[in-house]
Coordinates of C-alpha atoms in Angstrom, one line a residue:
M1 CA 0.0 0.0 0.0
A2 CA 1.3 3.5 -0.9
K3 CA 2.5 5.6 2.0
K4 CA 0.2 8.5 2.9
Y5 CA 1.7 11.6 4.3
V6 CA 1.6 15.4 4.3
F7 CA 4.7 17.4 3.2
S8 CA 5.1 21.2 3.7
S9 CA 7.5 23.8 2.2
E10 CA 7.8 27.5 2.7
S11 CA 9.0 30.6 0.8
V12 CA 9.9 34.1 1.8
A13 CA 9.5 37.3 -0.1
E14 CA 12.2 39.8 -1.1
G15 CA 11.2 42.0 1.8
H16 CA 12.0 39.4 4.4
P17 CA 15.0 40.5 6.4
D18 CA 17.2 37.5 5.4
K19 CA 16.2 38.0 1.7
V20 CA 17.0 41.7 1.9
S21 CA 20.5 40.7 3.0
D22 CA 20.8 38.1 0.2
Y23 CA 19.7 40.7 -2.4
I24 CA 22.2 43.2 -1.2
S25 CA 25.0 40.6 -1.3
D26 CA 24.1 39.5 -4.8
S27 CA 23.8 43.1 -6.0
V28 CA 27.4 43.7 -4.8
L29 CA 28.4 40.5 -6.6
D30 CA 26.7 41.5 -9.9
A31 CA 28.2 45.0 -9.7
C32 CA 31.7 43.4 -9.4
L33 CA 31.2 40.9 -12.3
A34 CA 29.8 43.6 -14.5
Q35 CA 33.2 45.4 -14.5
D36 CA 35.5 42.5 -13.8
R37 CA 34.4 38.9 -14.7
N38 CA 37.3 37.5 -12.6
S39 CA 36.2 39.2 -9.4
R40 CA 36.5 37.1 -6.2
V41 CA 33.5 37.9 -4.0
A42 CA 32.3 36.7 -0.6
C43 CA 29.9 39.4 0.6
E44 CA 27.9 39.0 3.7
T45 CA 25.2 41.4 4.8
L46 CA 23.5 42.1 8.1
V47 CA 20.4 44.3 8.3
K48 CA 18.5 45.5 11.5
S49 CA 16.4 48.5 12.1
N50 CA 18.0 51.3 10.1
Q51 CA 21.4 49.7 9.8
V52 CA 23.2 47.7 7.0
V53 CA 26.5 46.1 7.7
L54 CA 28.7 44.7 4.8
A55 CA 31.4 42.2 5.7
G56 CA 33.5 39.7 3.8
E57 CA 36.2 39.5 1.3
I58 CA 36.3 41.0 -2.2
S59 CA 39.2 41.1 -4.7
T60 CA 38.2 43.0 -7.9
K61 CA 39.4 45.6 -10.4
A62 CA 35.9 47.1 -10.4
K63 CA 35.4 50.6 -9.1
L64 CA 32.3 50.6 -7.0
N65 CA 30.1 52.9 -4.9
Y66 CA 29.0 50.3 -2.3
E67 CA 26.7 52.8 -0.6
E68 CA 24.7 53.4 -3.8
I69 CA 24.6 49.6 -4.6
V70 CA 23.0 49.0 -1.2
R71 CA 20.5 51.8 -1.4
Q72 CA 19.4 50.8 -4.9
A73 CA 18.9 47.2 -3.8
I74 CA 16.7 48.3 -0.9
R75 CA 14.9 50.7 -3.3
E76 CA 14.1 47.9 -5.7
I77 CA 12.7 45.7 -2.9
G78 CA 10.3 48.5 -1.9
Y79 CA 11.4 49.9 1.4
V80 CA 10.7 53.5 0.3
N81 CA 7.6 54.4 2.3
D82 CA 7.6 57.4 4.4
D83 CA 6.9 55.4 7.6
D84 CA 9.6 52.8 6.9
I85 CA 12.3 52.7 9.6
F86 CA 14.4 50.7 7.2
H87 CA 14.4 53.1 4.2
A88 CA 16.5 53.0 1.1
D89 CA 17.6 56.7 1.5
K90 CA 17.9 56.7 5.3
V91 CA 19.7 53.6 6.4
F92 CA 23.2 53.8 7.9
I93 CA 25.8 51.7 6.1
T94 CA 28.9 50.2 7.6
N95 CA 31.5 48.7 5.2
N96 CA 33.7 46.0 6.7
L97 CA 34.8 44.4 3.3
T98 CA 38.5 43.4 2.9
S99 CA 40.4 41.7 0.1
Q100 CA 40.5 37.9 -0.2
S101 CA 43.0 36.0 1.8
E102 CA 46.2 35.1 -0.1
D103 CA 46.1 31.6 1.6
I104 CA 42.7 31.0 -0.1
A105 CA 43.6 32.6 -3.4
Q106 CA 46.7 30.4 -3.9
G107 CA 44.6 27.3 -3.7
V108 CA 41.8 28.6 -6.0
D109 CA 43.8 30.4 -8.7
A110 CA 44.5 28.5 -11.8
K111 CA 47.9 26.7 -11.6
K112 CA 49.9 24.4 -13.8
A113 CA 49.0 20.8 -13.5
K114 CA 51.9 18.4 -12.9
D115 CA 51.2 16.1 -15.8
K116 CA 50.0 18.5 -18.5
D117 CA 50.4 22.0 -19.9
T118 CA 46.9 23.3 -18.8
A119 CA 45.8 25.6 -16.1
E120 CA 43.7 24.0 -13.3
Q121 CA 41.4 26.0 -11.0
G122 CA 41.0 24.5 -7.6
A123 CA 37.8 24.4 -5.6
G124 CA 37.2 27.5 -3.5
D125 CA 36.5 25.4 -0.4
Q126 CA 36.0 21.9 0.8
G127 CA 32.4 20.7 1.2
I128 CA 29.5 18.7 -0.1
M129 CA 26.9 19.9 -2.5
F130 CA 23.5 18.4 -3.6
G131 CA 21.2 18.8 -6.6
Y132 CA 17.7 17.4 -6.9
A133 CA 15.0 17.0 -9.5
S134 CA 11.5 15.4 -9.5
N135 CA 9.0 15.0 -12.3
E136 CA 6.0 16.1 -10.2
T137 CA 6.0 19.6 -11.7
K138 CA 6.8 21.0 -15.2
E139 CA 9.9 22.7 -13.7
L140 CA 11.0 19.3 -12.4
M141 CA 10.9 20.6 -8.9
P142 CA 9.1 19.5 -5.7
A143 CA 5.5 20.8 -5.8
A144 CA 5.3 22.3 -2.3
V145 CA 8.2 24.7 -2.6
M146 CA 7.2 25.7 -6.1
F147 CA 3.6 26.4 -5.0
A148 CA 4.9 28.5 -2.1
H149 CA 7.2 30.5 -4.5
R150 CA 4.2 31.1 -6.8
I151 CA 2.3 32.7 -4.0
G152 CA 5.2 34.9 -3.1
R153 CA 5.8 36.0 -6.7
Q154 CA 2.1 36.8 -7.2
I155 CA 2.0 38.9 -4.0
A156 CA 5.1 40.8 -5.1
K157 CA 3.8 41.3 -8.6
I158 CA 0.6 42.9 -7.1
R159 CA 2.6 45.0 -4.6
H160 CA 5.0 46.4 -7.2
A161 CA 2.2 47.2 -9.7
G162 CA 0.7 49.4 -7.0
R163 CA -2.8 49.5 -8.5
Q164 CA -4.6 47.3 -6.0
A165 CA -3.9 46.2 -2.4
K166 CA -2.0 49.4 -1.7
W167 CA -1.9 48.2 1.9
L168 CA 0.8 45.6 1.0
R169 CA 4.3 46.0 2.4
P170 CA 7.5 44.1 1.4
D171 CA 7.8 41.5 4.1
C172 CA 6.0 38.2 3.5
K173 CA 6.1 34.5 4.0
S174 CA 4.1 31.7 2.4
Q175 CA 3.8 28.0 3.1
V176 CA 2.0 25.1 1.4
S177 CA 1.2 21.6 2.7
I178 CA 0.4 18.8 0.3
R179 CA -1.1 15.4 1.1
Y180 CA 0.5 12.5 -0.9
E181 CA -0.3 8.9 -1.6
G182 CA 3.0 7.4 -2.6
D183 CA 4.6 10.0 -5.0
K184 CA 1.2 11.4 -6.1
A185 CA -0.1 14.7 -4.8
I186 CA -3.7 14.3 -3.8
E187 CA -4.7 17.6 -2.3
I188 CA -3.3 20.8 -0.8
T189 CA -4.3 20.5 2.9
A190 CA -3.1 24.0 4.1
V191 CA -1.9 27.3 2.8
V192 CA -0.3 29.8 5.2
I193 CA 0.4 33.4 4.3
S194 CA 1.8 36.1 6.6
T195 CA 2.1 39.4 4.8
Q196 CA 3.1 42.8 6.1
H197 CA 0.5 45.5 5.8
T198 CA -0.4 49.1 6.6
E199 CA -2.3 50.0 9.8
D200 CA -5.6 50.8 8.0
V201 CA -6.6 47.5 6.5
R202 CA -8.8 44.9 8.1
R203 CA -7.6 41.4 8.6
K204 CA -10.8 39.9 7.0
D205 CA -10.1 42.0 3.8
I206 CA -6.5 40.7 3.7
E207 CA -7.8 37.2 4.1
K208 CA -10.4 37.5 1.3
F209 CA -7.9 39.1 -1.0
M210 CA -5.2 36.5 -0.5
I211 CA -7.6 33.6 -1.1
E212 CA -9.4 35.0 -4.1
K213 CA -6.6 37.1 -5.8
V214 CA -3.6 35.1 -4.9
I215 CA -4.1 31.5 -3.8
K216 CA -6.9 30.6 -6.3
K217 CA -5.1 32.4 -9.1
C218 CA -1.7 30.6 -8.8
L219 CA -2.3 27.2 -7.3
P220 CA -3.9 24.2 -9.2
K221 CA -7.6 24.1 -8.8
S222 CA -7.6 20.3 -8.8
L223 CA -5.6 20.3 -5.6
L224 CA -7.6 22.9 -3.7
T225 CA -10.5 21.2 -2.0
K226 CA -13.3 22.0 0.5
N227 CA -10.9 20.6 3.2
T228 CA -8.1 23.0 2.3
Q229 CA -7.3 25.2 5.3
Y230 CA -6.4 28.9 4.7
L231 CA -4.3 30.6 7.5
I232 CA -3.9 34.2 6.5
N233 CA -1.9 36.4 8.9
P234 CA -2.7 34.0 11.7
T235 CA -1.3 36.3 14.4
G236 CA -3.9 38.9 13.4
R237 CA -1.5 41.8 12.7
F238 CA 1.7 42.2 10.8
V239 CA 2.4 45.9 10.6
I240 CA 6.0 45.9 11.9
G241 CA 8.1 43.9 9.5
G242 CA 11.3 43.7 7.6
P243 CA 14.5 44.6 9.3
Q244 CA 12.6 46.8 11.7
G245 CA 11.0 43.7 13.2
D246 CA 13.8 41.2 12.8
A247 CA 17.5 41.0 12.0
G248 CA 18.4 39.6 8.6
L249 CA 21.6 37.7 7.5
T250 CA 22.9 36.5 4.2
G251 CA 22.5 32.8 3.6
R252 CA 20.0 32.0 6.3
K253 CA 17.3 30.8 3.9
I254 CA 19.2 27.9 2.2
I255 CA 16.2 25.5 2.3
V256 CA 13.9 28.1 0.7
D257 CA 16.7 28.7 -1.9
T258 CA 16.8 25.0 -2.9
Y259 CA 14.2 22.3 -2.6
G260 CA 12.0 23.2 0.4
G261 CA 13.4 20.3 2.3
S262 CA 12.5 17.6 -0.3
G263 CA 16.2 17.2 -1.3
R264 CA 19.2 17.3 1.0
H265 CA 21.5 20.3 1.4
G266 CA 25.2 20.5 1.9
G267 CA 24.9 23.5 4.2
G268 CA 26.7 26.2 2.1
A269 CA 24.8 29.4 1.3
F270 CA 24.7 30.9 -2.2
S271 CA 24.2 34.6 -2.2
G272 CA 27.1 37.0 -2.3
K273 CA 29.5 34.4 -3.6
D274 CA 31.3 34.3 -7.0
P275 CA 31.4 31.0 -8.9
S276 CA 34.8 30.0 -7.7
K277 CA 33.0 29.1 -4.5
V278 CA 31.8 25.6 -5.2
D279 CA 29.1 25.7 -2.5
R280 CA 27.3 27.9 -5.0
S281 CA 28.5 26.9 -8.4
A282 CA 28.6 23.1 -7.7
A283 CA 25.1 23.2 -6.2
Y284 CA 24.0 24.8 -9.5
M285 CA 25.9 22.1 -11.4
C286 CA 24.3 19.3 -9.4
R287 CA 20.8 20.7 -10.1
W288 CA 21.6 20.8 -13.8
V289 CA 22.7 17.2 -13.8
A290 CA 19.8 15.9 -11.7
K291 CA 17.3 17.8 -13.9
N292 CA 18.8 16.2 -17.0
I293 CA 18.7 12.8 -15.5
V294 CA 14.9 13.2 -14.9
A295 CA 14.4 14.9 -18.3
A296 CA 16.1 12.0 -20.0
K297 CA 13.5 9.7 -18.2
L298 CA 16.3 7.8 -16.5
A299 CA 14.5 8.3 -13.2
D300 CA 11.4 9.9 -11.8
R301 CA 13.4 11.5 -9.0
A302 CA 17.2 12.1 -8.8
E303 CA 19.6 13.5 -6.3
L304 CA 23.3 14.1 -7.0
Q305 CA 26.0 14.6 -4.4
V306 CA 29.5 15.9 -5.1
A307 CA 32.3 16.7 -2.7
Y308 CA 35.4 18.8 -3.1
A309 CA 38.7 19.6 -1.3
I310 CA 39.9 23.2 -1.3
G311 CA 42.5 23.9 -4.0
H312 CA 41.9 20.6 -5.7
P313 CA 40.2 20.7 -9.1
E314 CA 38.6 17.2 -9.3
P315 CA 35.7 16.3 -7.0
V316 CA 36.6 13.6 -4.5
S317 CA 33.2 11.9 -5.0
I318 CA 30.1 11.9 -7.2
T319 CA 27.1 9.9 -6.2
V320 CA 23.6 9.5 -7.7
D321 CA 20.5 8.5 -5.8
T322 CA 17.2 7.8 -7.7
F323 CA 15.2 6.8 -4.6
K324 CA 14.3 3.4 -6.3
T325 CA 12.7 5.2 -9.3
G326 CA 15.6 4.6 -11.7
K327 CA 15.1 2.9 -15.0
V328 CA 18.7 1.7 -15.0
D329 CA 21.2 1.0 -12.3
E330 CA 22.5 4.0 -10.4
E331 CA 26.1 2.9 -11.1
V332 CA 25.4 3.2 -14.9
I333 CA 23.9 6.7 -14.4
E334 CA 26.9 7.7 -12.4
A335 CA 29.3 6.5 -15.2
A336 CA 27.2 8.4 -17.8
V337 CA 27.2 11.6 -15.7
S338 CA 30.9 11.5 -15.3
E339 CA 31.4 11.2 -19.1
V340 CA 28.9 13.9 -20.1
F341 CA 29.6 16.5 -17.5
D342 CA 32.8 18.3 -16.4
F343 CA 32.8 18.8 -12.6
K344 CA 36.0 20.7 -12.3
P345 CA 35.4 24.3 -11.0
A346 CA 36.6 25.9 -14.2
G347 CA 34.5 23.4 -16.2
I348 CA 31.4 24.3 -14.2
V349 CA 31.9 28.0 -14.8
R350 CA 32.5 27.4 -18.5
Q351 CA 29.5 25.1 -19.0
L352 CA 27.0 27.2 -17.1
K353 CA 28.4 30.6 -18.1
L354 CA 28.7 31.8 -14.5
K355 CA 31.1 34.7 -14.9
Q356 CA 28.2 37.1 -15.7
P357 CA 26.1 39.5 -13.6
I358 CA 23.1 37.1 -13.4
Y359 CA 22.9 36.5 -9.6
R360 CA 20.3 39.1 -8.6
S361 CA 17.8 37.2 -10.7
T362 CA 18.5 34.1 -8.6
T363 CA 18.1 35.6 -5.1
N364 CA 14.3 35.5 -4.6
Y365 CA 11.8 32.7 -4.9
G366 CA 14.3 29.9 -5.3
H367 CA 17.6 29.5 -7.2
F368 CA 16.0 26.6 -9.1
G369 CA 12.9 26.2 -11.3
K370 CA 13.5 29.4 -13.3
D371 CA 13.7 28.7 -17.0
H372 CA 16.1 31.5 -18.0
L373 CA 19.0 30.1 -15.9
S374 CA 21.6 28.0 -17.5
W375 CA 21.5 25.2 -14.9
E376 CA 17.8 24.8 -15.6
Q377 CA 18.3 23.8 -19.2
T378 CA 17.7 20.1 -20.2
N379 CA 20.2 20.4 -23.1
K380 CA 22.2 17.3 -22.0
A381 CA 19.3 14.9 -21.7
T382 CA 20.0 13.3 -25.1
A383 CA 23.7 12.9 -24.5
L384 CA 23.1 11.5 -21.1
A385 CA 20.6 8.9 -22.5
R386 CA 23.1 7.9 -25.1
A387 CA 25.9 7.5 -22.6
V388 CA 23.6 5.3 -20.4
K389 CA 23.1 3.0 -23.4
K390 CA 26.8 2.8 -23.9
F391 CA 27.6 1.8 -20.2
S392 CA 24.6 -0.5 -20.1
K393 CA 26.1 -2.9 -22.6

């Protein structure tokens, strides 16, 4: 008998304090890469009340006005209202950025290999990275986290348009719970939305708007039933939000950024890091590989793990898990993956075209499941299927 269970995932909007920090960090990264594609960036951001603190290590030839980058990022998020304590034009900014450690740089910079005349770029750190894909949505992503992201994007779209629901403010969280029988989604059991708002709007009006103009507009009608529970601003009031209400830190929403808990996570954050940091670039690589495995119909679900040592170009391990949904042996898929894809840090950057100012578009509503990103392409599915046939003989 198929297992019956309920699985939940959450998303947070760009106005959430942690996402404000992520967006500022990725804005700094993009500004560096726009002028110097070889920039080394590890930018961390702390936000609280009317304060922004930048910290980390940056080595770049770019000439930047960090204060204007920070203010523009906050402006784009929407903290520009007269009553905002955290306001794009009024925040105090502390810059604690320094250059990258030479000890790290010597392990990461391209160096001559012992046995050949080519430059080898080492991994920017040790660590493990995961990528995941599932055929339960068209994006080949887990449904619960994709549905939660849809809600957040729809609310943000309405807020930025400014024509209706003028009571909306930037901070927001969403959560979706789905009942499964085996791997099949049966119904959405609960939808939770907590959205920041102005003083003058009634909770019942917020609730009606969110159900009719957001939830029913962006979630599958077939999964919303008479039993679905809607919990809209369940505390009753959410006027004080954003960095005024809570501190924000770069990299604190790594499960929101990835698979909503459906797939494993290596622990490394993404935002503010250039692609020499494998905890970002290799996680993108693993998603690309896992998605192509599922797109090639080699499995219904696939998870890839890779591991690196700092300064060493080759991964120390590559492992595939298909959760017993594979159409061929996992060892065969692993062999095919190793033949089709290059997992060296320089190879990842080259294949996915990562030395570009693309990272602000990744920050909000998940780093995966967005068609325009290079690691979301299924352009290796045919080559992967061909390699599987070769190793199956």
